[in-house]
């Protein structure tokens, strides 16, 4: 019955493969350069986390939290959480995961905010961009792990790339929302007093969009953290590694331990970054 | 040279204004034009000269095109046909045709604006808002100039507050200070007081009149309230459906409305603000004499002691009685 339909299969898979092959053959220099830059970023951040004694890093993070919140509860929670991590012997993995999260933040905000601004200023661009963003967020993450390995091999870099692809739509969308919901009255006031386009951006649109952009940063961090297990599958170090190992060995104890650490880190980051004004 | 010249200005909203202009030229109304071409008539063939130091009020019902015409002066609305000339030093710049840089310079130094909804940046302090125009223009002596403006509008000591903490009346003072701060000789005010409650509104109107006596700027003021218009404006242009239907001094408009629309406006206003003894004459002699230009407000208390003779110089015009005033007011 369905022969006529299945007789000719549309070559979706073949086309995708051809595109990847072509990219690999012709865009090698680009991906190599990208990989180099990412590696450099990751190494630096990892160095910052791992070179000092863990207590110093925890103290700095706690102090930073205090600077943000000006109360004692949240910094106390942060300090307690990290001490628990140390107690469980997961400091190295945690610092690696934090490195991945922080690198993802740098890349996602660095790319996402400018794209969000450009999209807010050009409705046509956003119409074209929206389906792409939807695709990036709905495509199962495992699917783009494959090209990530093809282009970047195994390690932190493909983990970071996969994380960025999954996460970057969030800051793009939120920046777009923030910039395009700048009240017209403020834009007009800026125009009426002779603002240049860049003055308008820096003095009116960005400050007005700041709450949304910060929400984008918050989401970026939380979504990146949710990617640590997936990233471990392509060889990224961090808290995902013991989880994957536990899965392979069906080691319930190890799996639960590592999972709990991920939850603790997630709660710490969420609390530390949630600033109510 | 006039400070601002509107030369046959037409403004049309929509994607194909050329289609709609001929219809507007035939005198069709906004509704008819919209029906036929899907274009919205903003303003049609408005011509007006605003002299330096003058306060001109644009007046009309909601949707009559006041804001649209006002916003043509600093190029916030594109003009489809005609010219808007703004005096800049010894030359007149056509806002509709000048370059973006030229327009920006005009907005920074020559034309400032006050908005109905204030248009203040809520994350900034009062001082930072007042200095906004100066900051955009890159002025050096911002601090002193901001301090001077704060003093002028009575906001000394409020400079470091966030604007959100201020009442509506104070926020609009910030809006005024921001517009005054750039020293722009031309001020555009789009219903600056209509979002305020009546008491504050009256107070700010009085303050504006006082400031204007001192500063002598050219002001184009939009209002839909004839009382406000008569109080503030030396001349009033009344708009209806995108067209200017009458332009003149308050007295001319009051005593000689050009159409039923204008007459309707006039009928609904408080006449005590405009009438003078000259307007309530009846033949005959009174006891004491007063000048023909004495405002009615001042005449009324004197009437308790009997009829008054109205004099223009040595010339006797007639008399005012309580009866003649009542008759004029109820006419
Ligand atoms: N940006 C715009 N796009 C489309 N139509 C517009 C635009 N701005 C104004 N109009 C239309 O132009 C006409 C005149 O509007 P305008 O704002 O000048 O009226 P107004 O006299 O200032 O009224 P109000 O007292 O309500 O402020 C209205 O019919 C309005 O709908
Ligand atoms: Mg208006």
Coordinates of C-alpha atoms and ligand atoms in Angstrom, one line a residue:
Chain A
X1 CA 0.0 0.0 0.0
X2 CA 2.6 2.5 1.0
X3 CA 5.1 1.4 -1.6
X4 CA 4.7 4.5 -3.6
X5 CA 5.6 6.6 -0.6
X6 CA 8.6 4.6 0.6
X7 CA 9.9 3.8 -2.9
X8 CA 11.9 7.0 -3.0
X9 CA 13.3 8.0 0.4
X10 CA 14.2 11.7 0.7
X11 CA 17.9 11.8 1.3
X12 CA 17.9 13.7 4.6
X13 CA 20.7 11.8 6.2
X14 CA 22.8 11.7 3.1
X15 CA 22.5 15.4 2.6
X16 CA 23.4 16.1 6.2
X17 CA 26.4 13.9 5.9
X18 CA 27.5 15.6 2.6
X19 CA 27.2 19.0 4.3
X20 CA 29.4 17.8 7.2
X21 CA 31.9 16.3 4.9
X22 CA 32.1 19.4 2.8
X23 CA 32.5 21.6 6.0
X24 CA 35.2 19.3 7.3
X25 CA 37.1 19.4 4.0
X26 CA 36.8 23.2 3.4
X27 CA 36.2 24.7 6.8
X28 CA 39.0 22.9 8.6
X29 CA 41.0 26.1 9.2
X30 CA 37.9 27.7 10.7
X31 CA 37.2 24.9 13.1
X32 CA 40.8 24.5 14.0
X33 CA 41.0 28.2 14.8
X34 CA 37.8 28.0 16.8
X35 CA 39.1 25.0 18.7
X36 CA 42.3 26.8 19.5
X37 CA 40.5 29.8 20.9
X38 CA 38.2 27.7 23.0
X39 CA 41.1 25.6 24.3
X40 CA 42.9 28.8 25.3
X41 CA 39.8 30.1 27.1
X42 CA 39.2 26.8 28.9
X43 CA 42.8 26.4 30.0
X44 CA 42.9 29.9 31.5
X45 CA 39.7 29.5 33.5
X46 CA 40.7 26.0 34.6
X47 CA 44.0 27.5 35.8
X48 CA 42.2 30.1 37.8
X49 CA 40.1 27.4 39.6
X50 CA 42.9 24.9 40.1
X51 CA 46.1 26.8 40.7
X52 CA 45.2 28.2 44.1
X53 CA 44.4 26.1 47.1
X54 CA 40.7 25.1 47.1
X55 CA 40.0 27.0 50.3
X56 CA 41.2 30.2 48.7
X57 CA 38.9 29.6 45.7
X58 CA 35.9 28.9 48.0
X59 CA 36.7 32.0 50.0
X60 CA 36.8 34.1 46.9
X61 CA 33.5 32.7 45.6
X62 CA 31.9 33.2 49.1
X63 CA 33.2 36.8 49.2
X64 CA 31.8 37.5 45.7
X65 CA 28.5 36.1 46.8
X66 CA 28.5 38.4 49.8
X67 CA 29.4 41.4 47.5
X68 CA 26.3 40.6 45.4
X69 CA 23.8 39.9 48.3
X70 CA 25.0 41.9 51.3
X71 CA 23.6 39.4 53.7
X72 CA 25.0 36.3 55.5
X73 CA 22.6 33.6 54.5
X74 CA 23.5 33.1 50.9
X75 CA 27.3 33.3 51.3
X76 CA 27.0 30.8 54.2
X77 CA 25.1 28.5 52.0
X78 CA 27.7 28.8 49.3
X79 CA 30.6 28.1 51.7
X80 CA 28.8 25.1 53.2
X81 CA 28.0 23.7 49.8
X82 CA 31.6 23.9 48.6
X83 CA 32.9 22.4 51.8
X84 CA 30.5 19.5 51.3
X85 CA 31.9 19.1 47.8
X86 CA 35.4 19.1 49.2
X87 CA 34.4 16.6 51.8
X88 CA 33.1 14.2 49.2
X89 CA 36.3 14.5 47.2
X90 CA 34.8 16.1 44.1
X91 CA 36.6 19.4 44.0
X92 CA 38.6 18.6 40.9
X93 CA 35.5 17.5 38.9
X94 CA 33.5 20.5 40.3
X95 CA 36.2 22.9 39.2
X96 CA 36.2 21.4 35.7
X97 CA 32.5 21.6 35.5
X98 CA 32.5 25.2 36.7
X99 CA 35.1 25.9 34.0
X100 CA 32.8 24.5 31.4
X101 CA 29.9 26.6 32.7
X102 CA 32.0 29.7 32.9
X103 CA 33.5 29.2 29.4
X104 CA 30.0 28.6 28.1
X105 CA 28.8 31.9 29.7
X106 CA 31.7 33.9 28.2
X107 CA 31.0 32.5 24.7
X108 CA 27.2 32.5 24.9
X109 CA 26.9 36.0 26.3
X110 CA 29.7 37.2 23.9
X111 CA 27.8 35.8 20.9
X112 CA 24.2 35.9 22.2
X113 CA 24.0 39.5 23.3
X114 CA 25.2 41.0 20.0
X115 CA 23.0 38.7 18.0
X116 CA 20.0 39.5 20.2
X117 CA 20.7 43.2 19.7
X118 CA 21.1 42.8 15.9
X119 CA 17.8 40.8 15.8
X120 CA 15.9 43.4 17.8
X121 CA 17.0 46.1 15.3
X122 CA 16.2 44.0 12.2
X123 CA 12.8 42.3 12.5
X124 CA 13.6 40.5 9.2
X125 CA 16.7 38.9 10.7
X126 CA 14.7 37.8 13.7
X127 CA 12.0 36.1 11.5
X128 CA 14.8 34.2 9.9
X129 CA 16.6 33.4 13.1
X130 CA 13.7 32.2 15.1
X131 CA 13.3 28.8 13.4
X132 CA 17.0 28.2 13.7
X133 CA 16.9 28.9 17.5
X134 CA 13.9 26.6 17.8
X135 CA 15.8 23.9 16.0
X136 CA 18.9 24.4 18.2
X137 CA 16.8 23.9 21.3
X138 CA 14.6 21.1 20.2
X139 CA 17.1 18.9 18.4
X140 CA 18.1 16.2 20.8
X141 CA 21.5 17.1 22.2
X142 CA 22.9 13.7 21.3
X143 CA 22.4 14.4 17.7
X144 CA 24.8 17.3 17.5
X145 CA 27.4 15.6 19.6
X146 CA 28.2 13.6 16.5
X147 CA 29.3 16.6 14.3
X148 CA 30.9 18.1 17.4
X149 CA 33.2 15.1 17.6
X150 CA 33.7 15.1 13.9
X151 CA 34.9 18.7 13.9
X152 CA 36.6 19.0 17.3
X153 CA 37.6 15.5 18.3
X154 CA 37.2 14.4 21.9
X155 CA 37.7 16.5 25.1
X156 CA 36.6 19.8 26.7
X157 CA 36.2 21.7 23.4
X158 CA 33.5 19.6 21.8
X159 CA 31.8 19.5 25.2
X160 CA 31.8 23.3 25.2
X161 CA 30.6 23.5 21.6
X162 CA 27.7 21.2 22.3
X163 CA 26.9 23.2 25.4
X164 CA 27.0 26.5 23.5
X165 CA 24.8 25.3 20.7
X166 CA 22.2 24.1 23.2
X167 CA 22.4 27.2 25.5
X168 CA 23.0 30.2 23.2
X169 CA 19.4 30.6 22.1
X170 CA 18.5 31.6 25.6
X171 CA 20.6 34.8 25.8
X172 CA 19.7 35.6 22.2
X173 CA 16.0 35.4 22.9
X174 CA 16.2 37.3 26.1
X175 CA 18.4 40.0 24.8
X176 CA 16.1 40.4 21.8
X177 CA 13.1 40.6 24.1
X178 CA 14.8 43.2 26.4
X179 CA 16.0 45.4 23.6
X180 CA 12.8 45.3 21.5
X181 CA 10.7 46.0 24.6
X182 CA 12.5 49.3 25.3
X183 CA 9.6 51.8 25.7
X184 CA 9.1 53.8 22.6
X185 CA 8.9 56.9 24.7
X186 CA 12.5 56.5 25.8
X187 CA 13.7 55.9 22.3
X188 CA 11.9 59.0 21.2
X189 CA 13.4 61.0 24.0
X190 CA 16.8 59.9 23.0
X191 CA 16.1 60.8 19.3
X192 CA 14.7 64.1 20.3
X193 CA 17.9 65.1 22.1
X194 CA 20.0 64.0 19.2
X195 CA 21.4 60.6 20.2
X196 CA 23.5 58.7 17.7
X197 CA 22.5 55.1 17.1
X198 CA 25.3 53.9 19.3
X199 CA 24.5 56.4 22.1
X200 CA 20.9 55.1 21.9
X201 CA 22.1 51.6 22.3
X202 CA 24.5 52.2 25.2
X203 CA 22.6 54.8 27.1
X204 CA 19.0 53.7 26.6
X205 CA 18.4 50.3 25.1
X206 CA 21.0 48.3 27.0
X207 CA 20.3 49.8 30.4
X208 CA 16.6 49.3 29.7
X209 CA 17.2 45.7 28.7
X210 CA 19.5 44.9 31.6
X211 CA 17.1 42.9 33.7
X212 CA 16.3 40.6 30.7
X213 CA 20.0 40.3 29.8
X214 CA 20.8 39.3 33.4
X215 CA 17.9 36.7 33.2
X216 CA 19.6 35.5 30.1
X217 CA 22.9 35.1 32.0
X218 CA 21.2 33.2 34.8
X219 CA 19.5 30.8 32.3
X220 CA 22.9 30.4 30.5
X221 CA 24.5 29.3 33.7
X222 CA 21.8 26.9 34.7
X223 CA 21.4 25.4 31.2
X224 CA 25.1 24.9 30.8
X225 CA 25.2 23.1 34.1
X226 CA 22.5 20.8 32.8
X227 CA 24.8 19.9 30.0
X228 CA 27.7 18.5 32.1
X229 CA 26.6 14.9 31.8
X230 CA 26.1 15.1 28.0
X231 CA 29.4 16.9 27.7
X232 CA 31.1 14.0 29.5
X233 CA 29.9 11.7 26.7
X234 CA 32.2 13.5 24.3
X235 CA 35.1 13.4 26.7
X236 CA 34.7 16.7 28.6
X237 CA 36.1 16.5 32.1
X238 CA 33.9 17.3 35.1
X239 CA 31.0 16.0 37.2
X240 CA 29.6 14.2 34.2
X241 CA 32.5 11.8 34.1
X242 CA 31.7 9.9 37.3
X243 CA 28.0 9.8 36.3
X244 CA 28.8 8.2 33.0
X245 CA 31.2 5.8 34.7
X246 CA 28.5 4.9 37.2
X247 CA 26.1 4.3 34.3
X248 CA 28.6 2.0 32.5
X249 CA 29.3 0.0 35.7
X250 CA 25.7 0.1 37.1
X251 CA 27.3 1.6 40.2
X252 CA 24.3 3.1 42.1
X253 CA 26.4 4.5 45.0
X254 CA 28.8 6.4 42.7
X255 CA 25.9 7.6 40.5
X256 CA 24.0 9.0 43.4
X257 CA 27.0 10.6 44.9
X258 CA 28.0 12.4 41.7
X259 CA 24.4 13.3 40.9
X260 CA 24.0 14.9 44.4
X261 CA 27.1 17.0 43.8
X262 CA 25.6 18.3 40.6
X263 CA 22.4 19.2 42.4
X264 CA 24.3 20.9 45.1
X265 CA 26.3 23.0 42.6
X266 CA 23.2 23.9 40.7
X267 CA 21.5 25.1 43.9
X268 CA 24.5 27.1 44.9
X269 CA 24.7 28.8 41.5
X270 CA 21.0 29.5 41.4
X271 CA 20.9 31.0 44.9
X272 CA 24.1 33.0 44.4
X273 CA 22.8 34.5 41.1
X274 CA 19.2 35.2 42.1
X275 CA 19.3 38.8 43.2
X276 CA 15.9 40.2 44.2
X277 CA 15.8 44.0 44.0
Chain B
X1 CA 13.4 85.5 10.3
X2 CA 10.9 83.2 12.0
X3 CA 12.2 80.7 14.4
X4 CA 10.1 77.9 12.9
X5 CA 8.3 78.0 9.6
X6 CA 5.8 75.4 8.5
X7 CA 5.6 75.6 4.7
X8 CA 2.6 73.6 3.3
X9 CA 3.5 70.6 5.5
X10 CA 1.7 67.4 4.8
X11 CA 2.3 64.2 6.8
X12 CA 0.8 60.9 5.9
X13 CA 1.2 57.6 7.7
X14 CA 1.3 54.5 5.5
X15 CA 3.4 52.9 2.8
X16 CA 2.1 54.8 -0.2
X17 CA 1.5 58.4 0.8
X18 CA 1.6 59.7 -2.9
X19 CA -1.7 57.9 -3.5
X20 CA -3.4 59.7 -0.7
X21 CA -2.1 63.3 -1.3
X22 CA -4.4 64.1 -4.3
X23 CA -7.4 63.0 -2.3
X24 CA -6.3 65.2 0.6
X25 CA -5.8 68.1 -1.8
X26 CA -9.4 67.7 -2.9
X27 CA -10.4 68.3 0.7
X28 CA -11.4 64.7 1.6
X29 CA -11.5 63.8 5.3
X30 CA -9.2 61.4 7.1
X31 CA -11.8 58.7 7.2
X32 CA -12.5 59.0 3.5
X33 CA -8.8 58.9 2.6
X34 CA -8.3 55.9 4.8
X35 CA -11.2 54.1 3.2
X36 CA -9.9 54.8 -0.3
X37 CA -6.2 54.3 0.1
X38 CA -5.5 52.8 3.5
X39 CA -3.3 55.7 4.4
X40 CA -3.8 57.8 7.5
X41 CA -3.8 61.5 7.1
X42 CA -1.6 63.1 9.8
X43 CA -1.5 66.7 8.7
X44 CA -2.5 68.4 5.5
X45 CA -1.1 71.6 4.1
X46 CA -0.2 73.2 7.3
X47 CA 1.4 76.6 7.0
X48 CA 2.5 78.6 10.0
X49 CA 5.2 80.9 11.2
X50 CA 6.4 81.0 14.8
X51 CA 8.4 84.1 15.7
X52 CA 11.4 84.1 18.0
X53 CA 10.4 84.3 21.6
X54 CA 6.8 83.6 20.8
X55 CA 4.6 81.0 22.5
X56 CA 2.4 79.3 20.0
X57 CA -0.2 76.7 21.1
X58 CA -1.4 74.0 18.8
X59 CA -4.9 73.1 19.9
X60 CA -7.5 70.6 18.9
X61 CA -9.4 67.4 19.7
X62 CA -7.7 64.1 20.1
X63 CA -6.5 62.9 16.7
X64 CA -6.5 66.3 15.1
X65 CA -2.8 66.1 14.3
X66 CA -1.3 68.4 16.9
X67 CA 1.4 66.0 18.0
X68 CA 2.1 65.0 14.4
X69 CA 2.7 68.6 13.3
X70 CA 4.8 69.3 16.4
X71 CA 7.0 66.3 15.9
X72 CA 7.8 67.4 12.4
X73 CA 9.8 70.3 13.8
X74 CA 12.5 67.9 15.1
X75 CA 12.0 65.3 12.5
X76 CA 10.4 62.6 14.6
X77 CA 7.7 62.4 12.0
X78 CA 8.7 62.3 8.3
X79 CA 7.1 65.0 6.1
X80 CA 5.6 63.8 2.8
X81 CA 5.4 67.2 1.2
X82 CA 6.3 70.7 2.2
X83 CA 9.1 72.1 4.3
X84 CA 9.8 72.7 7.9
X85 CA 12.4 75.5 8.4
X86 CA 14.2 75.9 11.7
X87 CA 16.3 78.9 12.4
X88 CA 19.9 78.0 13.3
X89 CA 22.0 81.1 13.8
X90 CA 21.7 83.1 10.7
X91 CA 20.4 80.4 8.4
X92 CA 17.2 78.4 8.2
X93 CA 17.6 74.6 8.0
X94 CA 15.0 72.5 6.2
X95 CA 14.5 69.7 8.7
X96 CA 12.8 67.5 6.1
X97 CA 15.7 67.6 3.7
X98 CA 18.9 68.0 5.8
X99 CA 21.4 65.2 6.6
X100 CA 21.2 63.0 9.6
X101 CA 24.2 64.7 11.2
X102 CA 22.7 68.1 10.7
X103 CA 19.4 67.0 12.2
X104 CA 21.3 65.5 15.1
X105 CA 23.1 68.8 15.7
X106 CA 19.8 70.7 15.6
X107 CA 18.3 68.3 18.1
X108 CA 21.3 68.6 20.4
X109 CA 21.5 72.4 20.3
X110 CA 18.5 74.1 18.8
X111 CA 15.3 72.2 19.5
X112 CA 14.5 70.5 22.8
X113 CA 11.4 68.6 23.7
X114 CA 9.1 67.9 26.7
X115 CA 6.9 64.9 26.6
X116 CA 3.4 64.1 27.9
X117 CA 4.6 60.9 29.6
X118 CA 7.9 62.6 30.7
X119 CA 10.2 60.2 28.8
X120 CA 12.7 60.1 31.7
X121 CA 15.2 57.2 32.1
X122 CA 14.0 55.5 35.2
X123 CA 17.3 53.9 36.1
X124 CA 19.0 57.3 36.2
X125 CA 19.0 59.9 38.9
X126 CA 17.4 63.3 38.5
X127 CA 20.7 65.0 37.7
X128 CA 21.6 62.4 35.2
X129 CA 18.3 62.8 33.5
X130 CA 18.6 66.6 33.4
X131 CA 22.1 66.3 32.0
X132 CA 21.0 63.7 29.3
X133 CA 20.9 66.2 26.4
X134 CA 24.2 67.7 27.5
X135 CA 25.7 64.3 27.7
X136 CA 24.6 63.4 24.2
X137 CA 26.0 66.6 22.9
X138 CA 29.3 66.0 24.8
X139 CA 29.0 69.3 26.8
X140 CA 31.9 69.8 29.2
X141 CA 30.4 72.0 32.0
X142 CA 27.6 69.6 32.6
X143 CA 27.7 69.7 36.4
X144 CA 27.1 73.4 36.8
X145 CA 24.5 73.6 34.0
X146 CA 22.5 70.8 35.6
X147 CA 22.7 72.4 39.0
X148 CA 21.5 75.7 37.5
X149 CA 18.5 74.0 35.9
X150 CA 17.6 72.1 39.1
X151 CA 17.5 75.4 40.9
X152 CA 15.4 77.0 38.1
X153 CA 12.7 74.4 38.4
X154 CA 12.8 74.2 42.2
X155 CA 14.4 70.8 42.5
X156 CA 17.5 71.8 44.6
X157 CA 18.6 68.9 46.7
X158 CA 16.7 66.2 44.6
X159 CA 19.5 65.7 42.2
X160 CA 20.7 62.3 43.6
X161 CA 17.3 60.7 43.8
X162 CA 16.1 58.2 41.3
X163 CA 13.4 59.7 39.1
X164 CA 11.0 56.9 40.0
X165 CA 10.8 58.2 43.6
X166 CA 9.4 61.5 42.4
X167 CA 5.7 62.5 42.1
X168 CA 4.3 63.2 38.6
X169 CA 4.6 66.9 39.0
X170 CA 8.2 66.7 40.0
X171 CA 9.0 64.3 37.2
X172 CA 7.7 66.8 34.7
X173 CA 9.9 69.4 36.3
X174 CA 12.8 67.1 35.6
X175 CA 11.5 66.9 32.0
X176 CA 11.4 70.7 31.8
X177 CA 14.8 71.1 33.3
X178 CA 16.2 68.5 30.8
X179 CA 14.8 70.6 27.9
X180 CA 16.0 73.9 29.3
X181 CA 19.4 72.5 30.1
X182 CA 20.6 72.3 26.5
X183 CA 19.9 76.0 26.1
X184 CA 18.0 75.2 22.9
X185 CA 16.2 78.3 21.8
X186 CA 13.2 76.3 20.5
X187 CA 11.1 74.2 22.9
X188 CA 8.5 71.7 21.8
X189 CA 6.0 70.7 24.4
X190 CA 3.5 67.9 23.7
X191 CA 0.8 68.2 26.3
X192 CA 3.4 68.4 29.0
X193 CA 0.9 68.9 31.8
X194 CA -2.0 66.8 30.9
X195 CA -0.9 63.7 32.8
X196 CA -0.9 65.8 36.0
X197 CA -3.7 66.5 38.4
X198 CA -5.4 69.9 38.0
X199 CA -3.8 71.6 41.0
X200 CA -0.2 70.7 40.0
X201 CA -1.1 71.5 36.4
X202 CA -2.1 75.0 37.2
X203 CA 1.0 75.5 39.2
X204 CA 3.3 74.2 36.5
X205 CA 1.5 76.4 33.9
X206 CA 2.2 79.5 36.1
X207 CA 5.8 78.4 36.6
X208 CA 6.3 77.9 32.8
X209 CA 4.9 81.4 32.1
X210 CA 7.3 82.8 34.7
X211 CA 10.2 81.0 33.3
X212 CA 9.3 82.0 29.8
X213 CA 9.3 85.7 30.9
X214 CA 12.9 85.1 32.0
X215 CA 14.2 82.8 29.3
X216 CA 12.4 84.1 26.2
X217 CA 12.5 80.8 24.3
X218 CA 10.4 80.0 21.3
X219 CA 7.8 77.6 22.5
X220 CA 5.4 75.4 20.5
X221 CA 3.0 74.0 23.0
X222 CA 0.4 71.3 22.3
X223 CA -2.8 71.3 24.3
X224 CA -6.3 70.0 24.0
X225 CA -7.5 72.3 26.7
X226 CA -8.5 75.8 25.4
X227 CA -8.2 77.3 28.9
X228 CA -4.6 76.2 29.0
X229 CA -4.1 77.4 25.5
X230 CA -5.4 80.8 26.2
X231 CA -3.4 81.1 29.4
X232 CA -0.1 80.1 27.8
X233 CA -0.3 81.1 24.2
X234 CA 0.2 84.4 22.6
X235 CA -1.2 82.9 19.5
X236 CA -3.2 79.7 19.0
X237 CA -3.6 77.5 16.0
X238 CA -6.7 75.3 16.1
X239 CA -6.5 72.0 14.3
X240 CA -9.3 69.7 13.1
X241 CA -8.8 66.4 11.3
X242 CA -5.2 67.2 10.3
X243 CA -5.8 70.7 9.1
X244 CA -5.3 74.1 10.7
X245 CA -8.7 75.7 10.8
X246 CA -7.9 79.0 12.6
X247 CA -4.9 80.8 13.9
X248 CA -4.9 83.9 15.9
X249 CA -4.6 85.5 19.3
X250 CA -6.9 84.2 22.0
X251 CA -9.1 87.3 21.7
X252 CA -9.5 86.9 18.0
X253 CA -10.5 83.3 18.4
X254 CA -12.8 84.0 21.2
X255 CA -14.6 86.8 19.6
X256 CA -14.6 85.5 16.1
X257 CA -14.5 81.7 15.8
X258 CA -13.9 80.6 12.2
X259 CA -16.2 77.5 12.3
X260 CA -18.7 75.6 14.4
X261 CA -15.8 73.4 15.6
X262 CA -13.9 76.4 17.0
X263 CA -17.1 77.9 18.3
X264 CA -17.8 74.6 20.2
X265 CA -14.4 74.8 21.8
X266 CA -14.9 78.4 22.8
X267 CA -18.3 77.6 24.2
X268 CA -16.9 75.0 26.5
X269 CA -14.1 77.1 28.0
X270 CA -14.0 79.3 31.0
X271 CA -14.4 82.8 29.5
X272 CA -13.1 84.7 32.5
X273 CA -9.6 84.0 31.4
X274 CA -9.9 86.0 28.1
X275 CA -12.6 88.5 28.3
X276 CA -11.8 92.1 29.1
X277 CA -14.1 95.0 29.9
X278 CA -14.3 95.8 26.2
X279 CA -16.1 92.6 25.6
X280 CA -19.0 93.1 28.0
X281 CA -20.0 96.7 27.1
X282 CA -23.5 98.1 27.0
X283 CA -24.4 101.7 26.1
X284 CA -24.6 104.2 28.9
X285 CA -22.6 105.8 31.6
X286 CA -21.1 104.4 34.8
X287 CA -19.8 105.9 38.0
X288 CA -16.1 105.1 38.2
X289 CA -14.1 104.5 35.0
X290 CA -11.8 101.6 34.0
X291 CA -9.6 100.9 31.1
X292 CA -11.0 98.8 28.2
X293 CA -8.3 96.1 28.6
X294 CA -9.1 95.4 32.2
X295 CA -9.6 91.6 32.6
X296 CA -13.1 90.6 33.6
X297 CA -11.7 88.8 36.7
X298 CA -10.7 92.2 38.0
X299 CA -13.8 94.0 36.8
X300 CA -16.2 91.7 38.7
X301 CA -15.4 92.7 42.3
X302 CA -15.7 96.4 41.3
X303 CA -19.2 95.9 40.0
X304 CA -20.6 95.5 43.5
X305 CA -20.4 99.3 43.8
X306 CA -22.4 99.9 40.6
X307 CA -21.9 100.3 36.9
X308 CA -18.4 101.2 35.5
X309 CA -17.5 103.5 32.7
X310 CA -15.1 101.9 30.2
X311 CA -12.5 104.2 28.7
X312 CA -10.0 103.7 25.9
X313 CA -7.6 106.6 26.6
X314 CA -9.9 109.6 26.8
X315 CA -12.5 108.0 24.7
X316 CA -15.7 106.8 26.4
X317 CA -16.8 103.4 25.0
X318 CA -19.8 102.5 27.2
X319 CA -20.4 100.9 30.5
X320 CA -20.2 97.6 32.3
X321 CA -23.0 96.4 34.6
X322 CA -23.5 93.1 36.4
X323 CA -26.3 92.5 33.9
X324 CA -24.1 93.1 30.9
X325 CA -21.5 90.6 32.1
X326 CA -24.0 87.9 32.8
X327 CA -25.6 88.5 29.4
X328 CA -22.2 88.1 27.7
X329 CA -21.3 85.0 29.6
X330 CA -24.5 83.2 28.9
X331 CA -24.6 84.2 25.3
Ligands
LIG1 N1 3.0 56.6 13.9 C1 1.8 56.7 13.4 N2 1.3 55.7 12.5 C2 0.1 55.8 12.1 N3 -0.8 56.7 12.4 C3 -0.4 57.7 13.2 C4 0.9 57.7 13.8 N4 1.0 58.8 14.6 C5 -0.2 59.4 14.5 N5 -1.1 58.7 13.7 C6 -2.4 59.1 13.4 O1 -2.4 60.5 13.0 C7 -3.6 61.1 13.5 C8 -3.1 62.4 14.3 O2 -2.5 61.9 15.5 P1 -1.8 62.9 16.5 O3 -1.1 62.0 17.5 O4 -1.1 63.9 15.8 O5 -3.1 63.5 17.2 P2 -3.2 64.5 18.4 O6 -3.9 65.7 17.9 O7 -1.8 64.7 19.0 O8 -4.1 63.7 19.4 P3 -3.9 63.5 21.0 O9 -4.6 64.6 21.7 O10 -4.7 62.2 21.2 O11 -2.5 63.3 21.3 C9 -4.3 60.1 14.3 O12 -5.4 59.6 13.5 C10 -3.3 59.0 14.6 O13 -4.0 57.8 14.6
LIG2 MG1 -0.9 64.1 20.8

